[in-house]
Coordinates of C-alpha atoms and ligand atoms in Angstrom, one line a residue:
M1035 CA -0.2 -0.3 0.2
S1036 CA 1.7 3.3 -0.9
T1037 CA 2.1 6.3 1.5
P1038 CA 3.2 9.2 1.5
S1039 CA 6.5 8.4 2.8
S1040 CA 6.6 5.1 0.7
P1041 CA 9.8 6.1 -2.1
I1042 CA 9.8 6.7 -6.1
G1043 CA 11.3 4.6 -8.3
I1044 CA 13.3 5.9 -10.9
F1045 CA 14.6 3.2 -13.5
D1046 CA 16.3 4.1 -16.2
S1047 CA 19.6 1.5 -18.7
G1048 CA 22.3 2.2 -16.8
I1049 CA 23.6 5.3 -15.3
G1050 CA 22.3 8.4 -17.4
G1051 CA 19.1 8.1 -15.3
L1052 CA 21.0 10.1 -12.5
T1053 CA 20.7 13.6 -14.4
V1054 CA 16.6 13.1 -13.6
V1055 CA 17.4 11.8 -10.3
R1056 CA 19.5 15.1 -9.2
E1057 CA 16.6 17.0 -10.6
F1058 CA 14.4 15.3 -8.9
I1059 CA 16.6 15.7 -5.8
R1060 CA 16.6 19.0 -6.0
Q1061 CA 12.5 19.9 -6.6
L1062 CA 11.8 16.9 -4.4
P1063 CA 14.6 17.6 -1.7
D1064 CA 12.1 15.4 0.5
E1065 CA 11.5 12.4 -1.3
R1066 CA 12.8 9.6 -0.7
I1067 CA 14.5 7.5 -4.2
I1068 CA 14.8 3.9 -5.2
Y1069 CA 16.8 4.4 -8.2
F1070 CA 17.5 1.0 -11.1
G1071 CA 20.2 1.2 -12.9
D1072 CA 20.6 -2.1 -15.5
T1073 CA 24.3 -1.9 -15.8
A1074 CA 24.3 -5.3 -16.3
R1075 CA 21.3 -5.1 -20.3
V1076 CA 22.9 -1.7 -21.1
P1077 CA 23.2 0.2 -23.8
Y1078 CA 19.1 -0.4 -25.1
G1079 CA 18.8 2.6 -27.6
P1080 CA 19.7 -0.3 -30.7
K1081 CA 18.1 -3.2 -28.6
S1082 CA 14.4 -4.1 -30.4
P1083 CA 10.9 -2.7 -28.5
D1084 CA 10.3 -6.3 -27.6
T1085 CA 13.4 -6.1 -25.5
V1086 CA 12.5 -3.5 -24.0
R1087 CA 9.2 -3.2 -22.8
R1088 CA 11.2 -7.1 -21.5
Y1089 CA 13.3 -5.9 -19.2
S1090 CA 11.4 -2.5 -18.6
L1091 CA 8.5 -5.1 -17.0
E1092 CA 11.0 -6.9 -15.2
I1093 CA 12.3 -3.3 -13.7
G1094 CA 8.6 -2.5 -12.3
H1095 CA 7.7 -5.3 -10.8
F1096 CA 11.5 -5.1 -8.6
L1097 CA 10.4 -1.8 -8.0
R1098 CA 7.1 -2.5 -6.8
S1099 CA 8.5 -5.5 -5.0
Q1100 CA 10.3 -2.4 -3.4
D1101 CA 7.4 -0.6 -2.2
V1102 CA 7.3 2.8 -4.4
K1103 CA 4.5 5.5 -4.8
A1104 CA 5.7 5.8 -8.4
I1105 CA 7.3 4.8 -10.7
V1106 CA 9.6 7.5 -13.1
V1107 CA 11.0 5.9 -16.8
A1108 CA 13.8 8.4 -16.7
C1109 CA 15.2 6.4 -19.9
N1110 CA 14.0 7.6 -23.5
T1111 CA 13.7 4.6 -24.9
A1112 CA 12.0 2.5 -22.6
T1113 CA 9.8 5.6 -22.5
A1114 CA 9.7 5.5 -26.2
H1115 CA 8.8 1.8 -25.9
A1116 CA 7.4 0.5 -22.8
L1117 CA 5.7 3.7 -21.4
P1118 CA 1.8 1.8 -22.0
T1119 CA 3.1 -1.7 -21.6
L1120 CA 3.9 0.4 -17.7
Q1121 CA 0.7 1.9 -17.4
R1122 CA -1.6 -1.1 -18.2
E1123 CA 1.0 -3.9 -15.7
F1124 CA 0.9 -0.9 -12.7
P1125 CA -1.1 -0.2 -10.6
L1126 CA 0.7 3.0 -9.6
P1127 CA 1.7 5.9 -11.3
V1128 CA 4.3 5.3 -13.9
I1129 CA 5.7 8.9 -15.7
G1130 CA 7.5 8.7 -19.2
V1131 CA 10.3 11.1 -20.5
V1132 CA 9.0 12.0 -23.9
E1133 CA 5.5 13.7 -23.3
P1134 CA 7.9 16.3 -20.4
G1135 CA 10.1 16.8 -22.7
A1136 CA 7.8 17.2 -25.8
R1137 CA 5.8 19.6 -23.2
A1138 CA 8.4 21.7 -22.5
A1139 CA 10.1 22.1 -26.3
V1140 CA 6.5 23.0 -27.8
A1141 CA 6.6 26.1 -24.7
A1142 CA 10.1 26.8 -25.8
S1143 CA 10.2 27.3 -29.3
R1144 CA 9.5 30.4 -30.5
R1145 CA 8.8 29.5 -35.0
G1146 CA 8.1 25.9 -34.2
E1147 CA 11.2 24.1 -36.1
L1148 CA 11.3 21.7 -33.1
G1149 CA 14.7 18.7 -33.6
V1150 CA 14.8 16.5 -31.6
I1151 CA 17.8 13.8 -31.1
G1152 CA 18.6 10.6 -29.1
T1153 CA 18.9 6.4 -28.9
A1154 CA 18.0 5.4 -32.5
G1155 CA 15.5 3.3 -30.3
T1156 CA 13.8 6.6 -29.5
I1157 CA 14.3 8.5 -32.9
G1158 CA 12.7 5.4 -35.0
S1159 CA 9.5 4.7 -32.3
G1160 CA 8.7 8.3 -33.3
A1161 CA 6.8 9.0 -30.0
Y1162 CA 8.5 12.2 -29.5
E1163 CA 7.6 13.3 -33.1
R1164 CA 3.8 11.8 -32.2
A1165 CA 3.6 13.8 -28.2
I1166 CA 4.7 17.1 -29.7
K1167 CA 2.3 17.1 -33.0
E1168 CA -0.2 16.2 -30.0
I1169 CA 0.6 19.3 -28.2
A1170 CA 1.4 21.5 -32.1
P1171 CA -0.2 19.8 -34.8
N1172 CA 1.5 22.5 -37.2
A1173 CA 4.8 21.8 -34.9
H1174 CA 7.9 21.3 -37.9
I1175 CA 9.7 18.2 -36.4
L1176 CA 13.1 16.8 -37.1
A1177 CA 14.4 13.4 -35.6
R1178 CA 18.1 12.2 -35.5
A1179 CA 19.9 9.7 -34.4
C1180 CA 22.9 10.4 -32.8
P1181 CA 24.7 6.5 -31.3
L1182 CA 28.4 8.0 -30.7
F1183 CA 26.5 10.8 -28.3
V1184 CA 25.5 7.7 -25.3
P1185 CA 29.4 6.2 -25.6
L1186 CA 31.3 9.4 -25.8
V1187 CA 29.6 10.6 -22.6
E1188 CA 30.2 7.9 -20.4
E1189 CA 34.3 7.8 -21.3
G1190 CA 34.1 11.4 -20.5
W1191 CA 34.7 13.5 -23.3
L1192 CA 32.3 16.0 -23.2
D1193 CA 34.3 18.4 -25.4
T1194 CA 36.8 16.8 -27.3
E1195 CA 37.7 17.1 -30.7
P1196 CA 36.1 13.8 -31.5
T1197 CA 33.5 15.0 -29.8
R1198 CA 33.2 18.3 -31.4
L1199 CA 33.8 16.5 -35.3
I1200 CA 30.4 14.3 -34.1
A1201 CA 28.1 16.9 -33.0
R1202 CA 29.0 18.8 -35.6
E1203 CA 27.9 16.5 -38.0
Y1204 CA 24.7 14.9 -36.1
L1205 CA 24.0 18.0 -35.6
A1206 CA 24.3 19.6 -39.5
P1207 CA 21.0 19.0 -40.4
M1208 CA 19.3 20.8 -37.7
K1209 CA 21.1 24.3 -38.5
A1210 CA 20.5 23.3 -41.9
A1211 CA 17.3 23.6 -41.1
A1212 CA 17.4 26.4 -38.8
V1213 CA 16.0 24.8 -35.9
D1214 CA 14.5 27.5 -33.1
T1215 CA 14.6 24.2 -29.9
L1216 CA 16.1 20.8 -29.6
V1217 CA 15.1 18.5 -27.5
L1218 CA 18.3 16.3 -26.0
G1219 CA 16.0 13.5 -25.8
C1220 CA 18.4 11.0 -24.3
T1221 CA 19.7 10.8 -20.4
H1222 CA 23.4 11.2 -21.7
Y1223 CA 22.4 14.7 -23.4
P1224 CA 22.4 17.8 -20.8
L1225 CA 25.9 16.5 -20.5
L1226 CA 26.5 17.8 -23.9
K1227 CA 24.7 20.6 -22.8
P1228 CA 27.5 23.5 -23.1
L1229 CA 29.1 22.0 -26.2
L1230 CA 25.5 22.0 -27.6
A1231 CA 24.3 25.1 -26.7
E1232 CA 28.3 26.4 -28.4
L1233 CA 27.6 25.0 -31.9
L1234 CA 24.4 25.8 -32.5
G1235 CA 24.7 29.5 -31.2
S1236 CA 22.4 31.0 -28.1
D1237 CA 19.4 31.4 -30.6
V1238 CA 18.6 27.0 -29.7
A1239 CA 16.8 26.3 -26.6
L1240 CA 17.5 23.4 -25.5
I1241 CA 16.1 21.3 -23.5
D1242 CA 16.1 18.1 -21.1
S1243 CA 13.0 16.5 -19.8
A1244 CA 14.3 16.0 -16.3
H1245 CA 12.9 18.9 -14.9
E1246 CA 9.4 19.4 -16.6
T1247 CA 9.1 15.1 -15.2
A1248 CA 10.1 15.9 -11.5
A1249 CA 6.9 18.4 -12.7
E1250 CA 4.7 16.6 -13.3
T1251 CA 5.5 13.8 -10.6
A1252 CA 4.9 16.1 -8.3
R1253 CA 2.1 16.8 -9.4
V1254 CA 0.3 13.6 -9.9
L1255 CA 1.7 12.7 -6.7
R1256 CA 0.2 15.9 -4.8
A1257 CA -3.6 15.6 -7.0
R1258 CA -3.5 11.6 -5.0
D1259 CA -2.1 12.7 -1.5
L1260 CA 1.1 11.8 -1.9
L1261 CA 3.8 14.0 -1.5
A1262 CA 6.0 13.9 1.1
P1263 CA 5.9 15.6 4.1
T1264 CA 7.3 18.7 4.4
N1265 CA 9.6 20.7 6.7
G1266 CA 5.9 23.2 6.4
D1267 CA 4.1 20.1 7.6
G1268 CA 5.4 20.9 11.2
W1269 CA 7.3 17.9 11.0
R1270 CA 11.3 17.5 11.2
R1271 CA 13.1 15.2 9.0
D1272 CA 16.5 14.3 11.9
A1273 CA 18.9 12.9 9.3
P1274 CA 18.6 13.7 5.4
V1275 CA 16.6 11.5 2.9
A1276 CA 18.4 8.7 2.5
H1277 CA 17.7 7.3 -2.1
R1278 CA 18.8 3.7 -2.8
F1279 CA 20.7 3.3 -5.7
V1280 CA 20.9 -0.3 -6.8
A1281 CA 22.8 -1.7 -10.0
S1282 CA 22.1 -5.2 -12.1
D1283 CA 26.2 -5.1 -12.1
A1284 CA 28.9 -5.5 -10.4
P1285 CA 28.4 -1.3 -8.7
D1286 CA 32.2 -0.2 -9.7
H1287 CA 30.8 1.0 -13.0
F1288 CA 28.4 3.3 -12.0
L1289 CA 30.3 4.9 -8.2
R1290 CA 33.1 6.0 -10.6
L1291 CA 30.5 7.5 -12.9
G1292 CA 27.3 8.3 -10.9
Q1293 CA 29.2 11.6 -9.3
R1294 CA 29.5 13.1 -12.9
F1295 CA 25.5 12.3 -13.7
L1296 CA 24.2 12.8 -10.0
G1297 CA 26.4 15.7 -9.0
S1298 CA 27.7 14.3 -5.7
A1299 CA 29.1 11.2 -4.5
I1300 CA 27.3 7.9 -4.8
A1301 CA 28.1 6.1 -1.2
C1302 CA 26.3 2.7 -2.1
V1303 CA 25.0 1.3 -4.9
E1304 CA 23.2 -3.1 -4.3
T1305 CA 23.5 -5.2 -7.2
V1306 CA 20.2 -7.4 -8.0
T1307 CA 20.6 -9.8 -10.8
L1308 CA 17.3 -9.5 -12.8
G1309 CA 15.9 -12.5 -16.2
Ligands
DGL457 N1 18.7 6.0 -21.0 C1 18.8 5.7 -22.7 C2 17.9 6.8 -22.7 O1 18.1 7.9 -22.8 C3 20.7 5.9 -23.4 C4 21.3 5.0 -22.5 C5 21.1 3.3 -23.7 O2 21.4 3.4 -25.1 O3 20.6 2.5 -23.3 O4 17.7 6.7 -24.1

């Protein structure tokens, strides 16, 4: 039975979803988070929709067994392939990153010329185009898969010559189409924001869905009276909120790279094998 003090479950194919956790901690500091990164089976980007759905369901069942009050799919590829399946399967709020990102992009766009970048799976699914068209039927959308960005970010090559070259190549059609807004439709891309902003120029709005997804989760929990109690409720927390980090593979990589994505150190990662 979910209560306001139950944790929020957030999952991703690996460590990238920690960029989303970071925003949740900023906007919802009283919420306890249990994060699952499927590090044993990352990347999801090139995998088939059926496989990604199967993995996502397994993770959903694991999170449910931890008594979460909501599931947030931080992974764009898993949202694109599995969100409706997860929403049918679990009797609790399941929130993805695509719709919130699409809403933020439409709100930011001045001329209705939008670009979307993501993994091959996310772009191939057409999920962002559908979500944007639903809100802004007249928008022009140019979508492009940028599969090399994920390994470059994991390598920490956020602003090296090879990354610049590849980014220039990927962004050339976006520049040619004069997009005014670019959706960073992948957990890893927010780390490339400074480089992408420099290459595209300051008049192109760069949207990452994390902010809007945390805001949407807050709205959904508030509507169900499931927001965690805050100091404002006359209740005082004695200890800092304790989040849990769980990975499906050995924790070394997670511990090493986690800080880059989360913005603060991770002390402990549990290992849980699925499938
Ligand atoms: N987390 C994935 C996404 O946001 C990127 C990494 C992967 O391919 O699994 O689409």
